[in-house]
XYZ file of N, CA and C in Angstrom:
252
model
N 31.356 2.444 11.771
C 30.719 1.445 12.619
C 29.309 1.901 12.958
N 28.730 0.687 12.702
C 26.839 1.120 13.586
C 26.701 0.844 14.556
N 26.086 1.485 15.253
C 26.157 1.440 16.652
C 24.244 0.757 16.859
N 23.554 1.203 16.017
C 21.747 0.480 15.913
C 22.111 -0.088 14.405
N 22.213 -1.302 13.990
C 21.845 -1.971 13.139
C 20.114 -2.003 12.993
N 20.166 -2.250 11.507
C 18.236 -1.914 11.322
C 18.096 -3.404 11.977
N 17.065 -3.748 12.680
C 16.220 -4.810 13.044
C 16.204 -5.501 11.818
N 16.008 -7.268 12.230
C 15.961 -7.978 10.833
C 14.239 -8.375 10.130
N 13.536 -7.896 11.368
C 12.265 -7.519 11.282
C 11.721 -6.387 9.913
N 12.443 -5.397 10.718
C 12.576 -4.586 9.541
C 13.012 -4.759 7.881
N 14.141 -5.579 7.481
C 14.694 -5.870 6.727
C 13.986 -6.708 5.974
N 13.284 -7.352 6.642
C 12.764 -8.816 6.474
C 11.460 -8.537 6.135
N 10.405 -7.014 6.318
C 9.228 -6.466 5.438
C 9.721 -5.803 4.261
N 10.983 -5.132 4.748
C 10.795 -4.808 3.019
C 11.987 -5.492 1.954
N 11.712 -6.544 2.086
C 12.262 -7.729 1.328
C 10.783 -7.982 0.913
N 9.665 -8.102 1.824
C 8.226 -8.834 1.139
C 7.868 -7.545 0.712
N 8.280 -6.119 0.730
C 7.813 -5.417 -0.056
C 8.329 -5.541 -1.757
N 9.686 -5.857 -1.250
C 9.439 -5.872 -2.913
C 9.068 -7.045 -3.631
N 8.893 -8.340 -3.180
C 8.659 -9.269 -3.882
C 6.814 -9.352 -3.776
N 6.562 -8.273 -3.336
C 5.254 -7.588 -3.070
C 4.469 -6.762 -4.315
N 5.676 -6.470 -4.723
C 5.989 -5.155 -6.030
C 6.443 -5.535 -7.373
N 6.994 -6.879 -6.966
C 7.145 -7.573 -8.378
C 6.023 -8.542 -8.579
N 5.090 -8.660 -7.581
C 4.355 -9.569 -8.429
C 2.882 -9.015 -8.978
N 2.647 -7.540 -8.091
C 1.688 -6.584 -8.840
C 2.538 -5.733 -9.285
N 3.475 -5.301 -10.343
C 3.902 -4.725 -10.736
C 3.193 -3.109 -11.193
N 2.267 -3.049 -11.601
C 0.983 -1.817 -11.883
C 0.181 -1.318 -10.732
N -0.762 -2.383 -10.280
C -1.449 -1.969 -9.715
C -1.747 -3.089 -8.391
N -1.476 -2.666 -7.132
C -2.139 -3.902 -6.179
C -3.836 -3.743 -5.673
N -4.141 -5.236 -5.712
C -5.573 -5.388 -5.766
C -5.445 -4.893 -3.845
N -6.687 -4.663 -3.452
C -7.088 -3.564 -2.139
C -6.917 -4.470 -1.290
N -7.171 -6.070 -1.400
C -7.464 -6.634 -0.306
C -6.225 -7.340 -0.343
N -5.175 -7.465 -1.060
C -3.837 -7.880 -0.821
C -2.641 -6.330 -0.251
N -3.223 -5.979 -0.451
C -2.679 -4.354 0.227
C -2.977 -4.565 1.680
N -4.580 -4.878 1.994
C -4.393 -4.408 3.047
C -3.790 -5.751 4.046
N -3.955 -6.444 3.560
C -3.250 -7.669 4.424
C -1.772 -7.606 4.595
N -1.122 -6.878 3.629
C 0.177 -6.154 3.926
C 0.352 -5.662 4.476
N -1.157 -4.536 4.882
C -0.385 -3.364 5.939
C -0.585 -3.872 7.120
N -1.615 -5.218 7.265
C -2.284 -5.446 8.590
C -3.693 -5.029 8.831
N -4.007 -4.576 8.210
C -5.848 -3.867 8.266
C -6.492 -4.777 7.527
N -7.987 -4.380 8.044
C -8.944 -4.540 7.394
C -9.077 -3.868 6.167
N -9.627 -4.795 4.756
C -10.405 -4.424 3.923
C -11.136 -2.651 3.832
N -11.947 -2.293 5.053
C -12.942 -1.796 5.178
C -11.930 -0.608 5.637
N -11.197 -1.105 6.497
C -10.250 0.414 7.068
C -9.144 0.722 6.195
N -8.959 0.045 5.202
C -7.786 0.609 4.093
C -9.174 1.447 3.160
N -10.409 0.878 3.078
C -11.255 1.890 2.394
C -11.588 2.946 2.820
N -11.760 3.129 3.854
C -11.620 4.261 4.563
C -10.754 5.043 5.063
N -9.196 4.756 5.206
C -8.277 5.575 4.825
C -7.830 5.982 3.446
N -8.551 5.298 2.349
C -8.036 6.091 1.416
C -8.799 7.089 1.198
N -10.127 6.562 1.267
C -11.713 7.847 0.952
C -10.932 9.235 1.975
N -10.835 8.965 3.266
C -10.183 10.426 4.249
C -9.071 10.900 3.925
N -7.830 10.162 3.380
C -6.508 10.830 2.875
C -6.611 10.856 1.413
N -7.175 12.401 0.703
C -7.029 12.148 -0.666
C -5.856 11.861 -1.048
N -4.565 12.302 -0.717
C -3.210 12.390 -1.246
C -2.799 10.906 -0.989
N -3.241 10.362 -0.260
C -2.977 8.306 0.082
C -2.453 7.869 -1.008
N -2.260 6.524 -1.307
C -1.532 6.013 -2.258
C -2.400 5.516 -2.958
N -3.284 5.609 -2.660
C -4.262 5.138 -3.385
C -5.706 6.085 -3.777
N -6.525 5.327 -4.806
C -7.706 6.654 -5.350
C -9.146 5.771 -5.723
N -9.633 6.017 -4.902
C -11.207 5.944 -4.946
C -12.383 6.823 -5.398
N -13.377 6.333 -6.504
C -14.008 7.432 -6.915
C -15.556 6.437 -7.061
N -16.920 7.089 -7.621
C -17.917 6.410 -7.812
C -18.496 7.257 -9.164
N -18.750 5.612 -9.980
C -18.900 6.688 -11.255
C -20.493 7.228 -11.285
N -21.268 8.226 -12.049
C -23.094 8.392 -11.782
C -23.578 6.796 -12.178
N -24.567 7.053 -11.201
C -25.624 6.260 -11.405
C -24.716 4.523 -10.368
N -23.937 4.472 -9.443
C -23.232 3.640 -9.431
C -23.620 3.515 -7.799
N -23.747 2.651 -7.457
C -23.787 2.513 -5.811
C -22.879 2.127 -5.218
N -21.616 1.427 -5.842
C -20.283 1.148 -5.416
C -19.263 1.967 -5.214
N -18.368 1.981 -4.316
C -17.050 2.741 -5.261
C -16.352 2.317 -5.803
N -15.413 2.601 -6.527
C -14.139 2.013 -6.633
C -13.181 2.237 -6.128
N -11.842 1.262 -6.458
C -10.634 1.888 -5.675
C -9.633 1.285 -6.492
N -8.434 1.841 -6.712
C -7.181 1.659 -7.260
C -6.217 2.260 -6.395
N -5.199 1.160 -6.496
C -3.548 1.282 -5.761
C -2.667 1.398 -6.503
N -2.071 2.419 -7.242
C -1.334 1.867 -7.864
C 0.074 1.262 -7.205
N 1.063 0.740 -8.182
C 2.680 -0.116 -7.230
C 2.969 1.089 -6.645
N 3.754 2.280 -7.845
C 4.710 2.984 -7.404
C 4.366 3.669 -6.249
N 2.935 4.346 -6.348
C 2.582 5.398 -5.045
C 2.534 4.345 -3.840
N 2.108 3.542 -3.792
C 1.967 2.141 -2.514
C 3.484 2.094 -1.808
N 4.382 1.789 -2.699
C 6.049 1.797 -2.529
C 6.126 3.146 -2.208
N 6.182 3.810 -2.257
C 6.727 5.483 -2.471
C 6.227 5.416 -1.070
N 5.089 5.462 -0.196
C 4.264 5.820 0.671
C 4.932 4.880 1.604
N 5.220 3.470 1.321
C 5.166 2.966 2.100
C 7.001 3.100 2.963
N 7.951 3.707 1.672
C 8.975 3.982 2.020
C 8.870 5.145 2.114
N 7.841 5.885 2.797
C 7.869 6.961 3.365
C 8.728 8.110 2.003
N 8.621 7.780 0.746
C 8.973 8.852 -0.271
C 10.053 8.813 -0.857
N 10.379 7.482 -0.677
C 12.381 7.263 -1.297
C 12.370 7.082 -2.722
């Protein structure tokens, strides 16, 4: 018997995680990420630039004034289930 059933809150994000995960299967684009997590654009770029190990990887190639950034699925999932 459970005595704390998980919240259906709970249940009920990562249900949109995975139908989250099936529809970028490779790679999720930054600004549908971050509307997942609840952030800004600008503060998912900046937590990934400060956490190298993040789920994600940002780099700037020479001569480039932009950065880039890539998410891939699995590390996004992995991170976001805390490593399951």
């Amino acid at each position: 018997m459970n005595d704390f059933p998980v919240p259906a809150c709970i249940t009920d994000k990562l249900q949109q995680l995975n139908s989250f995960v099936k529809e970028y299967p490779d790679k999720i684009p930054l600004p549908d990420a971050a509307k997942f997590i609840g952030i800004t654009d600008a503060g998912l770029r900046a937590y990934i630039d400060n956490n190298p190990n993040s789920f994600g990887m940002s780099w700037r190639q020479t001569g480039a004034v932009n950065k880039a950034y890539k998410i891939p699925t699995v590390r996004f999932y992995s991170w976001y289930r805390n490593g399951l």
